[in-house]
mmCIF file of C-alpha atoms in Angstrom:
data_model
loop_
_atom_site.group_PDB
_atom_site.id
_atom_site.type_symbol
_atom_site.label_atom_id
_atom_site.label_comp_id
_atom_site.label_asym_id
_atom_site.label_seq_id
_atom_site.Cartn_x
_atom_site.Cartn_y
_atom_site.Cartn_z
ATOM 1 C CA UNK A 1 17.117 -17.197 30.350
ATOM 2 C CA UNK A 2 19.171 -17.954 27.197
ATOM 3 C CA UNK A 3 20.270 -14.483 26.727
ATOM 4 C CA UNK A 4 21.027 -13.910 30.447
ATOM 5 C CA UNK A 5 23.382 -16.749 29.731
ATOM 6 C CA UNK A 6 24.790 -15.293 26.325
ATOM 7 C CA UNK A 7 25.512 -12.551 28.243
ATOM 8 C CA UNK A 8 27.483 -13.596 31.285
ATOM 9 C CA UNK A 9 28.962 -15.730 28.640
ATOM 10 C CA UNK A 10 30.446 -12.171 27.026
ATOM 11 C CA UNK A 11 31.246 -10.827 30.312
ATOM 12 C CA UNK A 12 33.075 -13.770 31.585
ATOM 13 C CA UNK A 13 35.192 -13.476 28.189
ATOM 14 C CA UNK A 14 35.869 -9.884 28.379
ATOM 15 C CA UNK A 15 36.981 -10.551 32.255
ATOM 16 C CA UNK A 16 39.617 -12.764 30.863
ATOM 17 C CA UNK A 17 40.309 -10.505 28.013
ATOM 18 C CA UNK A 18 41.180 -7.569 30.500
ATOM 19 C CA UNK A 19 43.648 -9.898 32.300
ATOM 20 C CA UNK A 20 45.298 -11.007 29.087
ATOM 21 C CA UNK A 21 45.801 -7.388 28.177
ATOM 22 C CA UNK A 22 47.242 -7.033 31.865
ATOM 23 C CA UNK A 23 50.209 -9.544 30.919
ATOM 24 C CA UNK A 24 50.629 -8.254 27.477
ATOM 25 C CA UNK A 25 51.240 -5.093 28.645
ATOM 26 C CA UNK A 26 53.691 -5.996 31.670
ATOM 27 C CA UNK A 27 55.421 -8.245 29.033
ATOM 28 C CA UNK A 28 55.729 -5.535 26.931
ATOM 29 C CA UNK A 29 56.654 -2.572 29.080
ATOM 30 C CA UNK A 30 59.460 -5.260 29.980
ATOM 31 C CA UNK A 31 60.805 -5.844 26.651
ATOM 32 C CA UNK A 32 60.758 -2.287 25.925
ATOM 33 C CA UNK A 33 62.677 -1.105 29.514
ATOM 34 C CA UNK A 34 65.324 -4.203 28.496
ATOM 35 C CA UNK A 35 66.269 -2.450 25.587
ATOM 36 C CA UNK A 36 66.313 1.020 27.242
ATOM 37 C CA UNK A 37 68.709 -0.536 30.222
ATOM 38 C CA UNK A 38 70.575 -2.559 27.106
ATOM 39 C CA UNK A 39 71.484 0.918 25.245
ATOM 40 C CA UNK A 40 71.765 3.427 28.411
ATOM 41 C CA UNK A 41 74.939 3.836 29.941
ATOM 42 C CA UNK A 42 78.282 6.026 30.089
ATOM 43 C CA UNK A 43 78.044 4.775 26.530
ATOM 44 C CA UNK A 44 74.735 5.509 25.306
ATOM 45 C CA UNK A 45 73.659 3.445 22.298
ATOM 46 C CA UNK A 46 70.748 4.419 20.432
ATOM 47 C CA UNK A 47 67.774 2.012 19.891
ATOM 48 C CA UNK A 48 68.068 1.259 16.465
ATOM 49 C CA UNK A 49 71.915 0.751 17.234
ATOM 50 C CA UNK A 50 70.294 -1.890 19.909
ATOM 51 C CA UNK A 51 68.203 -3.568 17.566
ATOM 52 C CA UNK A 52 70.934 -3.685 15.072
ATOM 53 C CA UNK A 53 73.639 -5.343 17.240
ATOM 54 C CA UNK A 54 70.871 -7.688 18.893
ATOM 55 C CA UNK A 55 70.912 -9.183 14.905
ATOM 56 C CA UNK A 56 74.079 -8.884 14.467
ATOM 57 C CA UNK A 57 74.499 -6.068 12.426
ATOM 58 C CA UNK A 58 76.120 -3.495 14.839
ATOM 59 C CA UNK A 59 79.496 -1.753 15.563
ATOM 60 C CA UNK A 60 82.616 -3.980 16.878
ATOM 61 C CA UNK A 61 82.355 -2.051 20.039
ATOM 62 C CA UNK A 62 78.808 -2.023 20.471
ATOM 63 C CA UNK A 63 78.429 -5.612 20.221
ATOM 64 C CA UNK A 64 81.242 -5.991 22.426
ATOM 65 C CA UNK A 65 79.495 -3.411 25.221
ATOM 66 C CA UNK A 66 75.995 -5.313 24.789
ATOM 67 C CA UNK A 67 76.919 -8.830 24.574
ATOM 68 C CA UNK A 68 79.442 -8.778 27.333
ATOM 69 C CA UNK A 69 78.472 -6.581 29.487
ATOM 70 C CA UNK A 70 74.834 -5.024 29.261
ATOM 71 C CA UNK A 71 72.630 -7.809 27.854
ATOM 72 C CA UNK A 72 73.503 -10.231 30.204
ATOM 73 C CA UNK A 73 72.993 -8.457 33.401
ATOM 74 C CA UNK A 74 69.606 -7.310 31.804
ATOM 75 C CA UNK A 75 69.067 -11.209 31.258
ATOM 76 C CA UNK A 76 69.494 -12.104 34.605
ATOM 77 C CA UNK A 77 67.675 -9.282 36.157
ATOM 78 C CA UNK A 78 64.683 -10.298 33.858
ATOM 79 C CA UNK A 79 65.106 -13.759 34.688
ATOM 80 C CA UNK A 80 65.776 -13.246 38.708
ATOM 81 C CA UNK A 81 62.730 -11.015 38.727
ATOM 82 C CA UNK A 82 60.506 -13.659 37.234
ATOM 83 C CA UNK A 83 61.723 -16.084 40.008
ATOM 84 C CA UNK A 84 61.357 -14.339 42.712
ATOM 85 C CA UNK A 85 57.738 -13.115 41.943
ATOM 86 C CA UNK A 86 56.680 -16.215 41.021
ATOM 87 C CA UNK A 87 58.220 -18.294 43.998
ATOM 88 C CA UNK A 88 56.252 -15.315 45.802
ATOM 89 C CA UNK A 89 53.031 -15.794 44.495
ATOM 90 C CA UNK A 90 52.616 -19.297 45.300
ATOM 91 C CA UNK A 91 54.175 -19.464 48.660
ATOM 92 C CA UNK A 92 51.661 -16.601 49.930
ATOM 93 C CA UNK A 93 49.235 -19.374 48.294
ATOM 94 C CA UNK A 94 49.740 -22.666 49.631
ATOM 95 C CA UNK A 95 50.920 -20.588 53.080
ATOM 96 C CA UNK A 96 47.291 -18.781 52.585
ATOM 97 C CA UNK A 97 49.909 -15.561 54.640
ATOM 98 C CA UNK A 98 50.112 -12.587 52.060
ATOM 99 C CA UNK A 99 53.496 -11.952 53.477
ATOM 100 C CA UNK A 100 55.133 -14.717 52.338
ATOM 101 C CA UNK A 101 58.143 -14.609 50.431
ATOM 102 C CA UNK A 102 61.625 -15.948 50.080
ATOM 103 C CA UNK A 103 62.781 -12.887 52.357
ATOM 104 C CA UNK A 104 60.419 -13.126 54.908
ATOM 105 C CA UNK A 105 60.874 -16.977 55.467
ATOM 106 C CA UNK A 106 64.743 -16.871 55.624
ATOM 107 C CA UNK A 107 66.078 -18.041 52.151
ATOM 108 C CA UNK A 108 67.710 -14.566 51.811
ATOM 109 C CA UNK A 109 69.418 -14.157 55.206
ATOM 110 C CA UNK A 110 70.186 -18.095 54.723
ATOM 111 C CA UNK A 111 71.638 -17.225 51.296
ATOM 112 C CA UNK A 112 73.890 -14.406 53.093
ATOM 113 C CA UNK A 113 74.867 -16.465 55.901
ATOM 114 C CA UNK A 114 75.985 -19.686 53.279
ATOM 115 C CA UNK A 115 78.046 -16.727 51.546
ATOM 116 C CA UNK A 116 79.761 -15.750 54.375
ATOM 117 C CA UNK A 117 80.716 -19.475 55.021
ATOM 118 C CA UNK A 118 82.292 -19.642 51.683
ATOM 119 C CA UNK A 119 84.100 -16.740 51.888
ATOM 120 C CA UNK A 120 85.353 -16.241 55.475
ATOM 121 C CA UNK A 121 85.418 -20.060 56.309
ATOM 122 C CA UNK A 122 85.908 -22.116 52.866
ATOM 123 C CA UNK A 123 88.392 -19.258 50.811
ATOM 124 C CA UNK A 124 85.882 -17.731 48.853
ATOM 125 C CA UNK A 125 88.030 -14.788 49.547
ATOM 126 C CA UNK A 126 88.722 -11.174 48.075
ATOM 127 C CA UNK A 127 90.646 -9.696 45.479
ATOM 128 C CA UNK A 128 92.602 -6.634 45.862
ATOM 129 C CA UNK A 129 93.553 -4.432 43.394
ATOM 130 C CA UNK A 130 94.759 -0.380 42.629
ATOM 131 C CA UNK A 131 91.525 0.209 40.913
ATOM 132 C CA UNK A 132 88.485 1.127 42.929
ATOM 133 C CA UNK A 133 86.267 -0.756 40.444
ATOM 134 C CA UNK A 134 87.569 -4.099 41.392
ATOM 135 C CA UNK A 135 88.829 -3.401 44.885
ATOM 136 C CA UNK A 136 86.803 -5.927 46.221
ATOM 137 C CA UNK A 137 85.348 -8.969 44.281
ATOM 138 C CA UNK A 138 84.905 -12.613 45.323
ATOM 139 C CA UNK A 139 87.658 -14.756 44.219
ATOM 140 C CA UNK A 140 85.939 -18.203 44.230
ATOM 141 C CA UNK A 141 82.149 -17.701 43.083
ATOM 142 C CA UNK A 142 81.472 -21.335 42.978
ATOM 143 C CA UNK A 143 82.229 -22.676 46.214
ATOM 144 C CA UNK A 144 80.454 -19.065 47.603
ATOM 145 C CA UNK A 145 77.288 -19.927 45.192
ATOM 146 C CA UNK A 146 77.129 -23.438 46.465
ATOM 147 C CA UNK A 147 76.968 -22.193 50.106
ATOM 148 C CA UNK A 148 74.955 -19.374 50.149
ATOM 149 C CA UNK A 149 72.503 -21.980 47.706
ATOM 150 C CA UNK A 150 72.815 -24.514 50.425
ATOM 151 C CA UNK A 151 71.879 -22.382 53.437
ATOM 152 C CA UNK A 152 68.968 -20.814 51.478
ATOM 153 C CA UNK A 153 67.466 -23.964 50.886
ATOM 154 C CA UNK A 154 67.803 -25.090 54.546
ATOM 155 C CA UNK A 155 65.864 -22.250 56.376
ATOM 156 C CA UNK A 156 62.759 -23.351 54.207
ATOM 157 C CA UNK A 157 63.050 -27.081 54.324
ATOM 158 C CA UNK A 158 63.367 -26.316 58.657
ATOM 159 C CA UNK A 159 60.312 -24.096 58.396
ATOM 160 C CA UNK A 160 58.278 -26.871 56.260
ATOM 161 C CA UNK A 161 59.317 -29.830 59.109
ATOM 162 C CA UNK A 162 58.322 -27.705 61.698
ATOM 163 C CA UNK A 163 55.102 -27.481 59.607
ATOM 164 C CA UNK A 164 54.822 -30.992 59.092
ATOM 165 C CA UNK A 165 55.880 -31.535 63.061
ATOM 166 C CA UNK A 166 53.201 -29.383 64.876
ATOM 167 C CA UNK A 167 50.242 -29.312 62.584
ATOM 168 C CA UNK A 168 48.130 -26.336 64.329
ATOM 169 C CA UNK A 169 51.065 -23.799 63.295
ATOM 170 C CA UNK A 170 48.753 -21.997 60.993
ATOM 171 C CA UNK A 171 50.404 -19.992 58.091
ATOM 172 C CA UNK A 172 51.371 -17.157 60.714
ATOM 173 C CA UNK A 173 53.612 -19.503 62.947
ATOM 174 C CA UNK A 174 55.128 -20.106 59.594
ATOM 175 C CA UNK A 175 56.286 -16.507 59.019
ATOM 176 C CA UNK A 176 57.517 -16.367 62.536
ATOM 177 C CA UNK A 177 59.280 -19.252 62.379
ATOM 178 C CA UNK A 178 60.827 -18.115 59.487
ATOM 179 C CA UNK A 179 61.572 -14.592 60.794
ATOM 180 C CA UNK A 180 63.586 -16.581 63.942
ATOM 181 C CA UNK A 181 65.533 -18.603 61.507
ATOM 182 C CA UNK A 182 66.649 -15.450 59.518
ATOM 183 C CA UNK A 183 67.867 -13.922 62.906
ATOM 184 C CA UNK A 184 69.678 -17.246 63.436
ATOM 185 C CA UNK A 185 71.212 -16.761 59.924
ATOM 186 C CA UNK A 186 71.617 -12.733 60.863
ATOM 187 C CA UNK A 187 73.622 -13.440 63.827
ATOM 188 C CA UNK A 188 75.841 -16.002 62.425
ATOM 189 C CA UNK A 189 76.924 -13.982 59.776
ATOM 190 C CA UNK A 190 77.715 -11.376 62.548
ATOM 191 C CA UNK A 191 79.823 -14.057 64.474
ATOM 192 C CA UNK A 192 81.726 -15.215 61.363
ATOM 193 C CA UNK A 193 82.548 -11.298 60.217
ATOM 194 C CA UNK A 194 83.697 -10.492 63.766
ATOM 195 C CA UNK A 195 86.496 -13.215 63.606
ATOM 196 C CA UNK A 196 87.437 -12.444 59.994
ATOM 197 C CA UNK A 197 89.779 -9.749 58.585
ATOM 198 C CA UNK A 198 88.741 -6.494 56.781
ATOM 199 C CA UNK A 199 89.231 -8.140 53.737
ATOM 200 C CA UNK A 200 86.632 -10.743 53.841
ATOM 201 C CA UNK A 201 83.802 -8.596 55.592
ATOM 202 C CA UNK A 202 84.536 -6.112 52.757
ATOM 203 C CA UNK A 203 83.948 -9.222 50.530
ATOM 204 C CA UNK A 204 80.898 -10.816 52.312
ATOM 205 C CA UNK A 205 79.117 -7.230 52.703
ATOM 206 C CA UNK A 206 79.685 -6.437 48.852
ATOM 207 C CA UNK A 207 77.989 -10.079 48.247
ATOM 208 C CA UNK A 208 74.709 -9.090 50.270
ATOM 209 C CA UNK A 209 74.768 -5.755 48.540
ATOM 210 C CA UNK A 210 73.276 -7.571 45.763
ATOM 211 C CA UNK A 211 74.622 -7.542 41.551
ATOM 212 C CA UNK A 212 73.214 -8.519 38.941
ATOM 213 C CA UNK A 213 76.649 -8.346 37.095
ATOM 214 C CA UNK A 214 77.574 -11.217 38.756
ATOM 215 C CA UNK A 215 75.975 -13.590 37.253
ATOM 216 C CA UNK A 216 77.779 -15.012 33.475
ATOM 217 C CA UNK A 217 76.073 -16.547 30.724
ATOM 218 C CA UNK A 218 76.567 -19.690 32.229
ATOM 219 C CA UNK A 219 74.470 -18.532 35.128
ATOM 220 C CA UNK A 220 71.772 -17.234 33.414
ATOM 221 C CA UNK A 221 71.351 -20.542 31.405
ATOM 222 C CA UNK A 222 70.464 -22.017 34.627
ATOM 223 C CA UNK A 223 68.294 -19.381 35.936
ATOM 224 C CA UNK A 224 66.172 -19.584 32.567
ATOM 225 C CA UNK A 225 66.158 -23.576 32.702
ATOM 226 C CA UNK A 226 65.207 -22.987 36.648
ATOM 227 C CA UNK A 227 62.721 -20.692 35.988
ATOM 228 C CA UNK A 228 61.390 -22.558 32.672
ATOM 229 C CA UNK A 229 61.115 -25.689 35.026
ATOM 230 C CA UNK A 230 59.010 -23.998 37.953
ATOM 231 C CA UNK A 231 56.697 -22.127 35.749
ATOM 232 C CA UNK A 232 55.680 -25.467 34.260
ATOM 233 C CA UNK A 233 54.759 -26.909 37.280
ATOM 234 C CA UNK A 234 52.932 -23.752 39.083
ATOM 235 C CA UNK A 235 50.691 -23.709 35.745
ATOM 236 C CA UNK A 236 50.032 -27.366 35.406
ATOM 237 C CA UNK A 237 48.990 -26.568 39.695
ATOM 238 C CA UNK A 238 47.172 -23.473 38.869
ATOM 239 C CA UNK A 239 43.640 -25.212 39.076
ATOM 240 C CA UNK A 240 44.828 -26.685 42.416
ATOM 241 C CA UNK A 241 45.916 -22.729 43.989
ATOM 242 C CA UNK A 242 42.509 -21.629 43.015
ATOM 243 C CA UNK A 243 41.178 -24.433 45.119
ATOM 244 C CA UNK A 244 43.684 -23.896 47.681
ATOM 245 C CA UNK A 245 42.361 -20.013 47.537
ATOM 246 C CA UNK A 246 38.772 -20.953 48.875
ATOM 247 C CA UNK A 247 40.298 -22.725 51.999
ATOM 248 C CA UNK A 248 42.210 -25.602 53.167
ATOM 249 C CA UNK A 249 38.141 -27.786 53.532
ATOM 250 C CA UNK A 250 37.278 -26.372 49.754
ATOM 251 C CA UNK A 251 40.078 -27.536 48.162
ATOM 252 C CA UNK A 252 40.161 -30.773 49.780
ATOM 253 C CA UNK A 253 36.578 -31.253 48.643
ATOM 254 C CA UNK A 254 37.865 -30.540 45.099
ATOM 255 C CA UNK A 255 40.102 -33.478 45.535
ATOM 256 C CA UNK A 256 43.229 -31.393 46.250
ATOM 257 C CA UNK A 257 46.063 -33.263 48.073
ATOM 258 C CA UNK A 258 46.444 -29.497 49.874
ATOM 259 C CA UNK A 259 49.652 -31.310 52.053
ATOM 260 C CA UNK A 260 51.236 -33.044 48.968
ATOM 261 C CA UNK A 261 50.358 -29.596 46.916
ATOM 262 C CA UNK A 262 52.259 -27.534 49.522
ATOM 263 C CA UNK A 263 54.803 -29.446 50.342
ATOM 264 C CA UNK A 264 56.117 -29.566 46.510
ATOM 265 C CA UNK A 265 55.152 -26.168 45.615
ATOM 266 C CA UNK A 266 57.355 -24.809 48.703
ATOM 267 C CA UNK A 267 60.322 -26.971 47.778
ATOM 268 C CA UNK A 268 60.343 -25.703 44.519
ATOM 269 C CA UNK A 269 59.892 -21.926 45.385
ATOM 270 C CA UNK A 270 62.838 -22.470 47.539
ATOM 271 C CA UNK A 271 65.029 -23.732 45.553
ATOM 272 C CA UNK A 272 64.291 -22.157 42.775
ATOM 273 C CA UNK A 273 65.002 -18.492 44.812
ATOM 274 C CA UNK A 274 68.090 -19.682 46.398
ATOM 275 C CA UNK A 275 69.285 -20.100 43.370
ATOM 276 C CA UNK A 276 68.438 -16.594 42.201
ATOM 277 C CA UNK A 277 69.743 -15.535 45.180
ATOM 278 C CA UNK A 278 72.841 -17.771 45.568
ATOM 279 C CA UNK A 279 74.021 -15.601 41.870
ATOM 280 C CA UNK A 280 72.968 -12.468 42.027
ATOM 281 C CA UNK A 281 73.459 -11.721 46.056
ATOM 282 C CA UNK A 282 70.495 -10.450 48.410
ATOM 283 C CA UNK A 283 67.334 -9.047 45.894
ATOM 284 C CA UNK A 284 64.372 -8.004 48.869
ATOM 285 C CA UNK A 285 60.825 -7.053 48.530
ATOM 286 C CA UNK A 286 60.291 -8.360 44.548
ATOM 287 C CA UNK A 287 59.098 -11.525 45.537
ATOM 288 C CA UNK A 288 56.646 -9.931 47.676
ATOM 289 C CA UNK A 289 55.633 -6.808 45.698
ATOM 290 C CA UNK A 290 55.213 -7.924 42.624
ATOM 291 C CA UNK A 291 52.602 -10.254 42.858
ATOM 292 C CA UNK A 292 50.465 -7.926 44.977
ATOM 293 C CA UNK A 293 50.159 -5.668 42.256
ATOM 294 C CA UNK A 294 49.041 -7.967 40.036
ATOM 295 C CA UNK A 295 46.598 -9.234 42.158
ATOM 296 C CA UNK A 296 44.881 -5.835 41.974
ATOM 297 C CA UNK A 297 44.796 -6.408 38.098
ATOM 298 C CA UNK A 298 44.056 -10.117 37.690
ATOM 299 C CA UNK A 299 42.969 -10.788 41.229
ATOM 300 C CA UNK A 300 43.678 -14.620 42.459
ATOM 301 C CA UNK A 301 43.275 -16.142 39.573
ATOM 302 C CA UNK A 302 46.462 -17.690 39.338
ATOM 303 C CA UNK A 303 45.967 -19.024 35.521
ATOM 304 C CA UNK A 304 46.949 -15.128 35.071
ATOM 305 C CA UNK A 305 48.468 -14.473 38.493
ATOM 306 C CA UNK A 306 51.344 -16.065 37.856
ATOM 307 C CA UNK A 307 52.580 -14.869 34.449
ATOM 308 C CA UNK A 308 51.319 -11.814 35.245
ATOM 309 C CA UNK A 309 53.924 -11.993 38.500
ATOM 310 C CA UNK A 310 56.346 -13.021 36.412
ATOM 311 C CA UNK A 311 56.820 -10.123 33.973
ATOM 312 C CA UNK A 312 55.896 -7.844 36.528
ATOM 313 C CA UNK A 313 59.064 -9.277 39.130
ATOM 314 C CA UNK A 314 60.962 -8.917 35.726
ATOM 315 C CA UNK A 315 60.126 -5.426 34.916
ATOM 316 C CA UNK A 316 60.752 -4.278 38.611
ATOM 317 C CA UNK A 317 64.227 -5.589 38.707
ATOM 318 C CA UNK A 318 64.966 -4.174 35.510
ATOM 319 C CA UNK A 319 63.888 -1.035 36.460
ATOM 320 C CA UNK A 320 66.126 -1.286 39.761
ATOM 321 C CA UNK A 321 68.868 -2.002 38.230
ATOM 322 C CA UNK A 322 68.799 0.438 35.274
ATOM 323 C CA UNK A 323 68.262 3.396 38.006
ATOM 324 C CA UNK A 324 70.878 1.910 39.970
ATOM 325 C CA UNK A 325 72.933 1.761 36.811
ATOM 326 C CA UNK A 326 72.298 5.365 35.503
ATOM 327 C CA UNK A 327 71.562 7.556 38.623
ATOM 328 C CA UNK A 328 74.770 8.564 39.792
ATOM 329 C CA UNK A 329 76.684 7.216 36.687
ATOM 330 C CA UNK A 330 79.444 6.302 36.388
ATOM 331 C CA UNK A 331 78.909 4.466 40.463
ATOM 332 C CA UNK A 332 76.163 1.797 40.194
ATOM 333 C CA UNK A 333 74.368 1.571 43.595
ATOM 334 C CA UNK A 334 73.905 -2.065 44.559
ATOM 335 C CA UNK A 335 70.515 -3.286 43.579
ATOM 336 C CA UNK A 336 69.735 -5.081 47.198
ATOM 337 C CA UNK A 337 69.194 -1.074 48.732
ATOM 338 C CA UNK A 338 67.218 0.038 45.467
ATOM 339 C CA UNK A 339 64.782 -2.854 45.847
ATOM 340 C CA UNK A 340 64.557 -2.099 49.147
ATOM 341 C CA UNK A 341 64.164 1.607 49.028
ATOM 342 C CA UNK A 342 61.704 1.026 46.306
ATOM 343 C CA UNK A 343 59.943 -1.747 47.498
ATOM 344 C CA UNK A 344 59.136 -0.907 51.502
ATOM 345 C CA UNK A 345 56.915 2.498 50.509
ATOM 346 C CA UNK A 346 55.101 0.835 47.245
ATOM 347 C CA UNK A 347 54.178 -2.371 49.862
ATOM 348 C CA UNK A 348 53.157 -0.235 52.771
ATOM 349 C CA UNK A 349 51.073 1.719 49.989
ATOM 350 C CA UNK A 350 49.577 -1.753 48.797
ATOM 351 C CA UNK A 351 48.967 -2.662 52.176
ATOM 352 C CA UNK A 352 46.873 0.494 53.297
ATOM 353 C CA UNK A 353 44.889 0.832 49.755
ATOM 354 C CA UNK A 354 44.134 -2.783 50.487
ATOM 355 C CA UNK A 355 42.763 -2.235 54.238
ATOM 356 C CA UNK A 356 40.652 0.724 52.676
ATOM 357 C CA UNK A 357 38.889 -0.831 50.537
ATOM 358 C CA UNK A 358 37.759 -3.685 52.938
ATOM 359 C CA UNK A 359 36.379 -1.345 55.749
#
């Protein structure tokens, strides 16, 4: 008996062992594509001459090309990533629907809709210039930010009161409700383009094209202290996800408040992506990806699940936006239609391995 014990004791620890390499190795394939995207480019800098500057100890112009324009969009790719995986993972949780995601219940199309209010109806506006880089940018980010924040967080918050209104929803009532509201959102950013001038559709389209360029140091700050903010409270829950795992009757025989637990964990996850989204413009399919294929390596076991989500969100969006960057250089193809192109065969693949191998 005692050495049965020993050794489920060793196989237990070399279970968890496996899933710590998983992370290491998705936090370290991340660091290592960062610096790639950091030194690729019309001007390629080697990756010594990365490391270098990164201390402090580079060229004049490679420092300025890194620190101005590279690292930071690498940054907030990194740090969007992370967020949306993560809000992903626990929302197809505490929904118990493995389609869950900002996307699918409206924060995105919310987001797009706010940022057409901003622009078209509050001045957010365009900028027009000779050169075909800059022919169209926003010309008031902050009052377009706030909106397309705003609106996010309201398709969410409407999906949880229904929740809390009409009790036998279930998780898929949830999804539909929140595929309605993002066809509300759809068709009043339709509306508001088809009174506006050229100008501002130009504007409001090249916002829902997604960028991760957009977003400034100042931005980023409050993605990481965002993002730093969630995390801590999705780990402190983790126990209470595993619970949540077995079934709304387990965990409540645990002692999980499962209402109070799902309430707070969605209003976080939405926030926390309509931020992300509110900067960067419309990102699809990470938040749902990501932490499916983790969950292949580190199952549900969201003590792993959700780091594991989080460097894996951040190394897909990095990826994205490096081939986006560097395919057709000098043009960089907005992110939203990489993630997207990327994203839709890799989750229809997930999606049929996963059938297989329950039949």
């Amino acid at each position: 008996m005692e050495e049965n014990r020993t050794n489920q004791f060793h196989l237990y620890n070399a279970f968890l062992r496996r899933k710590r390499l998983v992370f290491l190795i998705a936090a370290g394939a991340t660091v290592v594509a960062a610096l790639f995207a950091v030194g690729a480019g019309s001007l390629h800098i080697t990756l010594p001459d990365v490391v270098k500057t990164l201390f402090g100890n580079g060229s004049d112009l490679s420092q300025m090309v890194i620190f101005n324009i590279r690292l930071p969009r690498v940054v907030a790719a990194i740090a969007v990533g992370a967020i949306l995986a993560v809000s992903g993972a626990v929302m197809q949780c505490v929904l118990r629907n493995p389609l869950a995601s900002a996307s699918t219940l409206g924060v995105s199309h919310g987001a797009a809709f706010g940022a057409a209010v901003g622009i078209i109806v509050f001045g957010g506006g365009v900028v027009n210039s000779d050169s075909a880089a800059t022919a169209v940018s926003i010309n008031n980010p902050y009052i377009v930010t706030l909106c397309a924040f705003i609106c996010g967080s309201l398709s969410t918050f409407v999906v949880i009161l229904l929740s809390q209104l009409k009790k036998d929803l279930g998780p898929g009532g949830l999804i539909l409700a929140g595929v309605a509201l993002s066809s509300l959102f759809t068709g009043g950013t339709t509306l508001l383009q088809y009174f506006a001038d050229e100008t501002k559709i130009s504007s409001v389209v090249f916002w829902t094209f997604g960028n991760m360029g957009a977003a400034s140091w100042t931005e980023i700050l409050i993605l990481a202290i965002v993002f730093a903010a969630s995390i801590t409270y999705f780990l402190l829950n983790r126990w209470n996800y595993n619970a949540m795992e077995g079934g709304t009757d387990t965990a409540k025989s645990l002692g999980v408040n499962t209402r109070a637990v799902m309430l707070i964990s969605m209003c976080i996850c939405t926030l926390t992506a309509a931020v992300a989204v509110s900067f960067v413009g419309i990102i699809s399919f990470v938040g749902l990806v990501a932490p499916h294929i983790m969950r292949r390596f580190v199952g549900n076991d969201y003590r792993y699940l959700i780091p594991c989500s989080a460097a894996a969100g951040a190394l897909l969006l990095v990826l994205a936006d490096t081939f986006g960057r560097l395919v057709i250089a000098p043009v960089i193809l907005p992110i939203g239609a990489i993630t997207s192109f990327l994203g839709a065969p890799l989750f229809l693949f997930l999606l049929f391995r996963g059938f297989k191998s329950n039949d």
